Coordinates of C-alpha atoms in Angstrom, one line a residue:
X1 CA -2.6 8.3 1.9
X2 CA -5.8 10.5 1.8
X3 CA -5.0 11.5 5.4
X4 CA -1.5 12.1 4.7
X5 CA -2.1 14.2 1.5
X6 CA -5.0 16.0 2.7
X7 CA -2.6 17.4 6.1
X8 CA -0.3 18.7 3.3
X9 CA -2.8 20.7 1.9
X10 CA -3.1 18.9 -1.0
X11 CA -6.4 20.0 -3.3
X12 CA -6.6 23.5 -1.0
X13 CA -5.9 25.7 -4.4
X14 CA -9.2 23.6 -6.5
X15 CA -7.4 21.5 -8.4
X16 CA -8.9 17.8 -8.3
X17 CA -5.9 15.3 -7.5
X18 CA -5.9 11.7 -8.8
X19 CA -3.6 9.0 -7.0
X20 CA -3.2 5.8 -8.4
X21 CA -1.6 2.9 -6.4
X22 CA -0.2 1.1 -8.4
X23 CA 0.8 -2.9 -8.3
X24 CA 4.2 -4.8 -9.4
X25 CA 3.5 -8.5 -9.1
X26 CA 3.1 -9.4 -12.5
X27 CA 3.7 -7.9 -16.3
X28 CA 0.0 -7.3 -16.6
X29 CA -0.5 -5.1 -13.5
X30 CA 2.0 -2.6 -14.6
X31 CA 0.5 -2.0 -17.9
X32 CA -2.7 -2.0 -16.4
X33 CA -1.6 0.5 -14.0
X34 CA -0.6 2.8 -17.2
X35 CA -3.9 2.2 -18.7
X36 CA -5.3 3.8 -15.4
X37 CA -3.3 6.4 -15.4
X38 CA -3.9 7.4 -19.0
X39 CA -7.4 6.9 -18.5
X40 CA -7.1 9.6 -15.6
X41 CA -6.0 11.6 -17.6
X42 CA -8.7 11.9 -20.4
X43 CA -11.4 11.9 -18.2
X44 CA -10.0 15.1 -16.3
X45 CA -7.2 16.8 -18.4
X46 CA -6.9 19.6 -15.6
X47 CA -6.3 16.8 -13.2
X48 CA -3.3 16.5 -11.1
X49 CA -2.2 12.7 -11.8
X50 CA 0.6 11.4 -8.7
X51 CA 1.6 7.7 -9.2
X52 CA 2.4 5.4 -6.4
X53 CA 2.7 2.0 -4.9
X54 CA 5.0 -1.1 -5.7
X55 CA 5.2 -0.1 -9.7
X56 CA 6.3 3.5 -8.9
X57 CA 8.7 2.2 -6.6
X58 CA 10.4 -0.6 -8.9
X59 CA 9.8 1.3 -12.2
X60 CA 9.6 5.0 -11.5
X61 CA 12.0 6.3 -13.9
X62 CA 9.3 4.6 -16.6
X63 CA 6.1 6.4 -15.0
X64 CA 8.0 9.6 -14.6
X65 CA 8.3 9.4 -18.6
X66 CA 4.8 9.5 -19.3
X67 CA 3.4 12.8 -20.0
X68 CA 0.0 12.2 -18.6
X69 CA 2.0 11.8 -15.1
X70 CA 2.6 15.1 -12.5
X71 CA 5.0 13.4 -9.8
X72 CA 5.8 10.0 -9.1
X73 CA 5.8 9.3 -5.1
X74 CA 7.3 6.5 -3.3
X75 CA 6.3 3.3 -1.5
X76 CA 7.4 4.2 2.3
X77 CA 7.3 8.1 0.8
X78 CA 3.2 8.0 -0.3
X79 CA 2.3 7.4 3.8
X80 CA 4.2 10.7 5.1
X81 CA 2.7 14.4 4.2
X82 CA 5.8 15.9 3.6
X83 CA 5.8 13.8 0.1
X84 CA 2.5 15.5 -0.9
X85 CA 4.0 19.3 -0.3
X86 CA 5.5 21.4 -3.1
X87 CA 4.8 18.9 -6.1
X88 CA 6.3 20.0 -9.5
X89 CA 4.5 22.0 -11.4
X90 CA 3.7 21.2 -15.4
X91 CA 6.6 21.1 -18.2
X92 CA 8.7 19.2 -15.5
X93 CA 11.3 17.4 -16.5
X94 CA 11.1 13.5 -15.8
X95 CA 13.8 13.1 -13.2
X96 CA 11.9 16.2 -11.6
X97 CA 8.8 13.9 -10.9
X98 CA 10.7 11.6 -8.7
X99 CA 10.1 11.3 -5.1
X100 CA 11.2 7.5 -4.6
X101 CA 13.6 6.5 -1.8
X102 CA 15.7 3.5 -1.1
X103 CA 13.0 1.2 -0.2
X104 CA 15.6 -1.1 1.3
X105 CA 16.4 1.6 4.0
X106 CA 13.3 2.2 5.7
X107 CA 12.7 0.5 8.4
X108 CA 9.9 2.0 10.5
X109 CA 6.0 0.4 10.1
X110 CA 3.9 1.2 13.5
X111 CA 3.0 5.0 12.3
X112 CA 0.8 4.1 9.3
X113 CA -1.9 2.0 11.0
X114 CA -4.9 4.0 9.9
X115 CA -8.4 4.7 11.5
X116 CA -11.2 3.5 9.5
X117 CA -11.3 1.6 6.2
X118 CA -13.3 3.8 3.7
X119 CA -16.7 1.5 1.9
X120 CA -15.7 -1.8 3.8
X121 CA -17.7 -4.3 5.7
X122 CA -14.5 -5.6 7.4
X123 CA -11.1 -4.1 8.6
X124 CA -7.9 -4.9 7.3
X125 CA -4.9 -4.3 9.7
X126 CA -1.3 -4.4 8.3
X127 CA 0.7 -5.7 10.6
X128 CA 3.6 -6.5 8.5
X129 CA 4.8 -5.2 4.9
X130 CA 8.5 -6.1 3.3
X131 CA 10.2 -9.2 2.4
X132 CA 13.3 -11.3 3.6
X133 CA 12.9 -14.1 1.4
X134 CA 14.3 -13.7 -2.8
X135 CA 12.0 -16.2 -4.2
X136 CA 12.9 -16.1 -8.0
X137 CA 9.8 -14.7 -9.4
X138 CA 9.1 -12.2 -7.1
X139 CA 9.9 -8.4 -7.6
X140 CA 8.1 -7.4 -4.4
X141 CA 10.7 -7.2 -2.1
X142 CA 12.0 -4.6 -4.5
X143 CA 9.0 -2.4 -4.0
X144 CA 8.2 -3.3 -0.2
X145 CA 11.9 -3.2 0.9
X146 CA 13.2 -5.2 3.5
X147 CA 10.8 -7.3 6.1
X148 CA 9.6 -4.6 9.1
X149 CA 7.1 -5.5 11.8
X150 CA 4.7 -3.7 13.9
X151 CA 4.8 -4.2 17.4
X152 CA 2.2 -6.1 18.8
X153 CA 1.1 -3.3 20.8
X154 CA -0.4 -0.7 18.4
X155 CA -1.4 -4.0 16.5
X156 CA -3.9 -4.1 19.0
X157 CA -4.8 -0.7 19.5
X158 CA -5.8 -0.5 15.9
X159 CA -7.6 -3.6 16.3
X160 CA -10.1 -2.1 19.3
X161 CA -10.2 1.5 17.9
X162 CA -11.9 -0.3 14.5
X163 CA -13.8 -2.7 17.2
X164 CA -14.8 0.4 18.0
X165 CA -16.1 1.5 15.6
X166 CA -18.5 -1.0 14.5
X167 CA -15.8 -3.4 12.4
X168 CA -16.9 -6.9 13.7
X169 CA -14.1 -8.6 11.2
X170 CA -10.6 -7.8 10.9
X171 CA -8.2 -9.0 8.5
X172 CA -4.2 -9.3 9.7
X173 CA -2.5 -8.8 6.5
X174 CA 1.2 -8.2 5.6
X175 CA 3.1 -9.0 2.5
X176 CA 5.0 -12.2 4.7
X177 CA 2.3 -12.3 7.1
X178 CA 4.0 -15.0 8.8
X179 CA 7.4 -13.7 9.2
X180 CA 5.5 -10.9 11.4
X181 CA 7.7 -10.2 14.6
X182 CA 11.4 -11.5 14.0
X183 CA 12.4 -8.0 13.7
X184 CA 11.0 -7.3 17.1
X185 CA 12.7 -7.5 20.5
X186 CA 12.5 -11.3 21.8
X187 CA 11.7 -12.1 18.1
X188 CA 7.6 -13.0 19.3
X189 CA 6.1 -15.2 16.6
X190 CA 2.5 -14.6 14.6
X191 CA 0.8 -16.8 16.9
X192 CA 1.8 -14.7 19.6
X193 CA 0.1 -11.7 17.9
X194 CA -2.9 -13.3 17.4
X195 CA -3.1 -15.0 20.9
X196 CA -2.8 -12.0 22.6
X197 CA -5.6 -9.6 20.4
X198 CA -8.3 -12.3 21.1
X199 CA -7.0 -11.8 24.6
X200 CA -7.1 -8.3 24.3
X201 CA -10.0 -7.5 22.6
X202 CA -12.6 -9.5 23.6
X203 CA -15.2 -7.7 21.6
X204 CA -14.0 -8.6 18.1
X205 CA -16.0 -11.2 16.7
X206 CA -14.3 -12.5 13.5
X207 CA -10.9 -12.5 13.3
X208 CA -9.2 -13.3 9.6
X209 CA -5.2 -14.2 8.2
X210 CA -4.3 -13.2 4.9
X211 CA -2.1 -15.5 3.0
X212 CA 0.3 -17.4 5.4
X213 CA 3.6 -19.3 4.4
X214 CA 2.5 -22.6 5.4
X215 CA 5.7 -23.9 7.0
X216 CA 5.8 -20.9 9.1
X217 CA 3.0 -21.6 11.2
X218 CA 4.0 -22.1 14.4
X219 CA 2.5 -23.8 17.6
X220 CA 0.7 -20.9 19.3
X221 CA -0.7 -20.2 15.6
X222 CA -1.8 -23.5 15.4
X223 CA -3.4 -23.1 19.0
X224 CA -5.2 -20.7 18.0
X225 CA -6.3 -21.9 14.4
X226 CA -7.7 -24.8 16.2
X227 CA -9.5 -23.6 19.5
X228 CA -10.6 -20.4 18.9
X229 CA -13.9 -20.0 17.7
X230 CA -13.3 -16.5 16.6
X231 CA -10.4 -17.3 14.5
X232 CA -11.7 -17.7 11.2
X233 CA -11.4 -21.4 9.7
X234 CA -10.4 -19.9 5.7
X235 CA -6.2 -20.2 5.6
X236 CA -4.4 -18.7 2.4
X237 CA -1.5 -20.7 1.7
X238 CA 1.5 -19.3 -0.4
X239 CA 2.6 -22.3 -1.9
X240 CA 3.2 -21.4 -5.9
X241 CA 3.7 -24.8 -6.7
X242 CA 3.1 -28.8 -6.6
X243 CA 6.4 -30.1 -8.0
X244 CA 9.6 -30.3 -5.5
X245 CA 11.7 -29.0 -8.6
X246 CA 9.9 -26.3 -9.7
X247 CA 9.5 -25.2 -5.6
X248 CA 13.7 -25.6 -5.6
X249 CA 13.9 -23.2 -9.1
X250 CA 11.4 -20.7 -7.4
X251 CA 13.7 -20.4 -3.9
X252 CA 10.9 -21.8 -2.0
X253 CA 11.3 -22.8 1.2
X254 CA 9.1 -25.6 1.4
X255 CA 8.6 -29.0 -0.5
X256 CA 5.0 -30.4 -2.0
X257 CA 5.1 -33.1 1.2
X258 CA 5.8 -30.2 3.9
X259 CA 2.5 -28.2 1.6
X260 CA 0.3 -31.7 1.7
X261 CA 1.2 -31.9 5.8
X262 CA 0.7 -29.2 6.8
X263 CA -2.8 -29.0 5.5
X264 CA -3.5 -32.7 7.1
X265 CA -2.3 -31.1 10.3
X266 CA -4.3 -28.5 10.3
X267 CA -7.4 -29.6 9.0
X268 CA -7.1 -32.6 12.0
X269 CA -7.2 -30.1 14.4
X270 CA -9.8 -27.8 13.0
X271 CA -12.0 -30.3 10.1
X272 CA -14.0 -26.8 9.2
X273 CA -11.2 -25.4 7.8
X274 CA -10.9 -24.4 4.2
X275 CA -7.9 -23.7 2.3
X276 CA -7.1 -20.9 -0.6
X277 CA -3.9 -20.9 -2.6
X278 CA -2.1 -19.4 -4.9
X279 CA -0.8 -21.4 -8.1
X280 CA 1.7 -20.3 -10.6
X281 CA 1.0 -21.7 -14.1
X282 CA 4.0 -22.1 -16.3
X283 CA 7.1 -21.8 -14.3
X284 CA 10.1 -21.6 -16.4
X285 CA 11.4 -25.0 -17.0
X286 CA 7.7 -26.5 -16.6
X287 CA 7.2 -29.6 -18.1
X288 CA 3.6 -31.3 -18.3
X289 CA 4.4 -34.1 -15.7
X290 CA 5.6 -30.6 -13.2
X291 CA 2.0 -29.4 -13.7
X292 CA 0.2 -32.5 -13.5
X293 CA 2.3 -32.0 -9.8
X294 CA 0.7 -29.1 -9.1
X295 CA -2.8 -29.7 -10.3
X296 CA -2.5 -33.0 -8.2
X297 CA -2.0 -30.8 -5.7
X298 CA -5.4 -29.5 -5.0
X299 CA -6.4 -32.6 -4.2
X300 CA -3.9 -33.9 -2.2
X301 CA -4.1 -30.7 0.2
X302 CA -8.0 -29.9 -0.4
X303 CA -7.5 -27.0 -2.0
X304 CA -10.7 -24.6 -2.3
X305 CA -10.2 -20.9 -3.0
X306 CA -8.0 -20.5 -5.9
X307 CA -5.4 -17.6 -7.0
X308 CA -4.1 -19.1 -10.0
X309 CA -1.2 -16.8 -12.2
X310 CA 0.5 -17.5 -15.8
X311 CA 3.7 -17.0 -15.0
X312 CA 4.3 -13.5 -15.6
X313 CA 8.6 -12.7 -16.0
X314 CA 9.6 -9.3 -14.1
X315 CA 13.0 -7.9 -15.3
X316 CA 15.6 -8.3 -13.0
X317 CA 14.1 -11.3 -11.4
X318 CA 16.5 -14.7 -11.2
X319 CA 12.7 -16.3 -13.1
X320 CA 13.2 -14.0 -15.9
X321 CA 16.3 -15.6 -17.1
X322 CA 15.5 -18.9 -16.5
X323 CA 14.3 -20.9 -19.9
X324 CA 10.5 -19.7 -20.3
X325 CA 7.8 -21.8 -21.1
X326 CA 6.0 -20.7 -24.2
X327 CA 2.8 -17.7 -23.5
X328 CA 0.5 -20.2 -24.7
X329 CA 1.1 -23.2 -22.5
X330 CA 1.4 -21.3 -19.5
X331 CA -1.9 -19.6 -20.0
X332 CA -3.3 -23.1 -21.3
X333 CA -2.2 -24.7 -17.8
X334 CA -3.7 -21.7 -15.9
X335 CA -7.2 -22.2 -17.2
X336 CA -7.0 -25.9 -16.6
X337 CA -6.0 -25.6 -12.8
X338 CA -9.1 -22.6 -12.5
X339 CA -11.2 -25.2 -14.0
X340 CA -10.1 -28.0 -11.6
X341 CA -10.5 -25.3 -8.7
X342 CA -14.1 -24.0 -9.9
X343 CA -14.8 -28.1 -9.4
X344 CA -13.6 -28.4 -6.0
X345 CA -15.2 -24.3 -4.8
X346 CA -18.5 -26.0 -6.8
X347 CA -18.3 -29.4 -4.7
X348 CA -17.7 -27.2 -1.8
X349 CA -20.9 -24.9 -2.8
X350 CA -23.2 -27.9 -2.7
X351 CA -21.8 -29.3 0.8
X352 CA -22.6 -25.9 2.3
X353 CA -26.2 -25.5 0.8
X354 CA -29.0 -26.2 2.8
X355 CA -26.6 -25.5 6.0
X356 CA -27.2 -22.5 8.4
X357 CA -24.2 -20.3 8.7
X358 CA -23.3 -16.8 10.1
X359 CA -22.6 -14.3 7.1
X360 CA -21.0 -10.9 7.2
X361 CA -22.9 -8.9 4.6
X362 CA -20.5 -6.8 2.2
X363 CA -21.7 -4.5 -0.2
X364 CA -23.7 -5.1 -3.8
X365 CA -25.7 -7.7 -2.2
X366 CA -22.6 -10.0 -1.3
X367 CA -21.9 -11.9 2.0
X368 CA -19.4 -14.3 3.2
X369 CA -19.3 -17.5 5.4
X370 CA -16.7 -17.5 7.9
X371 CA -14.3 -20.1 5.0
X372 CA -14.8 -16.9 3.6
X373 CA -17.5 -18.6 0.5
X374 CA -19.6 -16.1 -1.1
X375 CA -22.7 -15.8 -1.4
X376 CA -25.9 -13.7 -2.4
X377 CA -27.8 -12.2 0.1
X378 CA -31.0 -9.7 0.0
X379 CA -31.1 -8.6 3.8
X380 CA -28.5 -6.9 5.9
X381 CA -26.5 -4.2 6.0
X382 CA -22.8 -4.1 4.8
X383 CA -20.8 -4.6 8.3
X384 CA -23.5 -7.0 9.9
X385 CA -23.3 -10.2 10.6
X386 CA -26.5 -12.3 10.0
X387 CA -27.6 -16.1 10.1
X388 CA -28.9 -17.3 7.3
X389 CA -29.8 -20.7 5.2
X390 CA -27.8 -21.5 2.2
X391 CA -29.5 -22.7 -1.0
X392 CA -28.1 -23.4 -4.6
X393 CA -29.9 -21.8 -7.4
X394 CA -29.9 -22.8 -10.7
X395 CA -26.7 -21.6 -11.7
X396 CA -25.1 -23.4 -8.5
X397 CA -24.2 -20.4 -7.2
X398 CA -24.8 -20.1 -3.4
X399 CA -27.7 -17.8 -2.0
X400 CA -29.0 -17.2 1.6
X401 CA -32.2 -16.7 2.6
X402 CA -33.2 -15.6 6.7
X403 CA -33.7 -17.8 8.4
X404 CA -37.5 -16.6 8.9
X405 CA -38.2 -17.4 5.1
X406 CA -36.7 -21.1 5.0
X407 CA -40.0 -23.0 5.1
X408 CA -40.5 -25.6 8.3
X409 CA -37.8 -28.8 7.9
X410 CA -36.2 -27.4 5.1
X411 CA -32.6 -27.3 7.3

């Protein structure tokens, strides 16, 4: 976006431009991204203020309304130049901010794969944005359009131009990371992808998955999950929910046995692996015995890293109409499946300490493990990748100290 703006000569007559990208997935995002925007705008009243992103996209008409705001720009519109040219002046009226296209039209990817990523140890690569599936809850199809690809050729371009230039991890991301490639000629699967950058690019060192749809991993995936070194062993899995019911009322595509085997298969073939999730908390229709299903589950499928949500209703969502579960015991049943997944990260912490592992140092004296745990560090630079022993401190937080500085027998 900076490299798109910045070609259409944005900021060339003085004036300081503020973008905010904005987020749709819940309720709380949106107003959020309002708060920032309004923000913006007392802390530099001469600002020009351009919204953008998924909340733009799905609510424009709403963000073109507030005052503070000088043009509203488009999901697929925010990465092309020409969106940033001749941008209404002040005293517009609202309809006069709006530079928002049918999402659901756009069908090109490949030409926004950018060059560097500004104040980050690793890399992310986007190798897939929209969304074919209608789960109930979801809005984000409606900002991200329609599932589109890019081919697997300038996926790894992208990936040895950041090799390149010093990025030792890289992150394949996409918004249905695993439908990546039915849109392509001979309809290649993810595995496919991946297969062919280690292949390819024999230089990167740590390769990464976003959040996967479990039941669309398929065997080359798995291949590579399980013998190649250089493949991360942290998996993301979408999987919302623990109770069959509640997985059928979301539009899910999968069933808590498929979520609990797929885990056991992966985990035989690769026993370092850990597993994130994300959890929704108060599904409408919910009962207690539903989320003792789901809190059950990250147990049953050794659940690590959590994302856990209150269920959050988006207007014009299938959810939204659905009978709601009361604020309260949605939030309620949020903070007890964080508390059960602080237990299983903490018991997770303590297997790790003492152990030696390789860490890629991020900024403000952060580093990760390849299951992507965190961890403090006082050595390395942000982008390197250092071996160090893990220790607990007091607070039973993980730190890791050179491997010089652990006294003799202390591993």
């Amino acid at each position: 976006m900076r490299r798109e703006a910045g070609a259409a000569g944005l900021g060339s007559d003085g004036r300081r431009t503020v973008l905010v990208n904005t987020c749709a997935v819940t309720a709380e995002a949106v107003r959020q991204a309002r708060q920032a925007v309004r923000r913006a705008r007392r802390d530099d009243p001469g600002a020009r203020i351009l919204v953008t992103g998924c909340a733009a996209q799905t609510e424009g008409p709403s963000f073109a309304a507030m005052p503070e705001v000088d043009a509203v720009i488009g999901n697929d519109d925010k990465l092309h130049a020409r969106a940033y040219r001749d941008l209404p002046t002040w005293s517009v009226e609202p309809h006069e901010k709006l530079r928002v296209n049918d999402i659901m039209s756009v069908r090109e990817t490949a030409g926004h794969m950018v060059d560097a990523i500004e104040g980050r140890a690793r890399a992310i690569v986007q190798v897939q944005t929209g969304c074919d599936h209608r789960c109930t809850f979801c809005i984000i199809p409606f900002g991200r359009g329609n599932s589109r690809s890019v081919p697997a050729g300038p996926v790894v371009d992208q990936v040895r131009r950041l090799v390149d230039l010093g990025y030792r991890e890289v992150v394949l991301s996409g918004v249905d990371l695993t439908s990546w490639g039915h849109d392509l000629p001979g309809a290649p699967r993810l595995g496919a992808l991946v297969q062919s950058i280690l292949r390819l690019v024999p230089a990167l060192e740590r390769l990464r998955l976003s959040s996967i749809d479990s039941v669309e991993v398929d065997g080359a995936l798995m291949e590579a999950i399980a013998g190649e070194r250089r493949v991360m062993p942290h998996l993301h899995l979408s999987l919302q929910a623990g109770d069959d019911l509640i997985l059928k009322r979301m539009k899910r595509r999968h069933t808590r046995v498929d979520a609990v085997r797929i885990a056991a298969a992966i985990r035989a073939r690769r026993p370092d692996i850990v597993f994130g999730a994300d959890l929704i908390a108060g599904f409408p229709t919910e009962t207690d015995a539903m989320a003792e299903n789901t809190l059950a589950l990250i147990e049953d499928c050794g659940l690590t890293h959590l994302h856990v949500f209150p269920f959050s209703p988006r207007e014009g969502t299938p959810a939204a109409r659905m009978p709601q579960v009361p604020v309260s015991v949605a939030k309620a049943r949020a903070a007890t499946l964080r508390e059960r997944g602080e237990r299983a990260l903490d018991r997770h912490r303590r297997r790790l300490a003492g152990t030696r592992q390789r860490l890629l140092v991020e900024r403000g004296g952060r580093a990760r493990t390849e299951d992507f745990t965190l961890a403090a560090i006082g050595f390395g630079l942000p982008g390197e990748i250092v071996d160090a022993i893990l220790h607990l401190d007091g607070a039973g937080a993980l730190q890791a100290r050179p491997l010089s500085a652990t006294p003799s027998g202390a591993a």
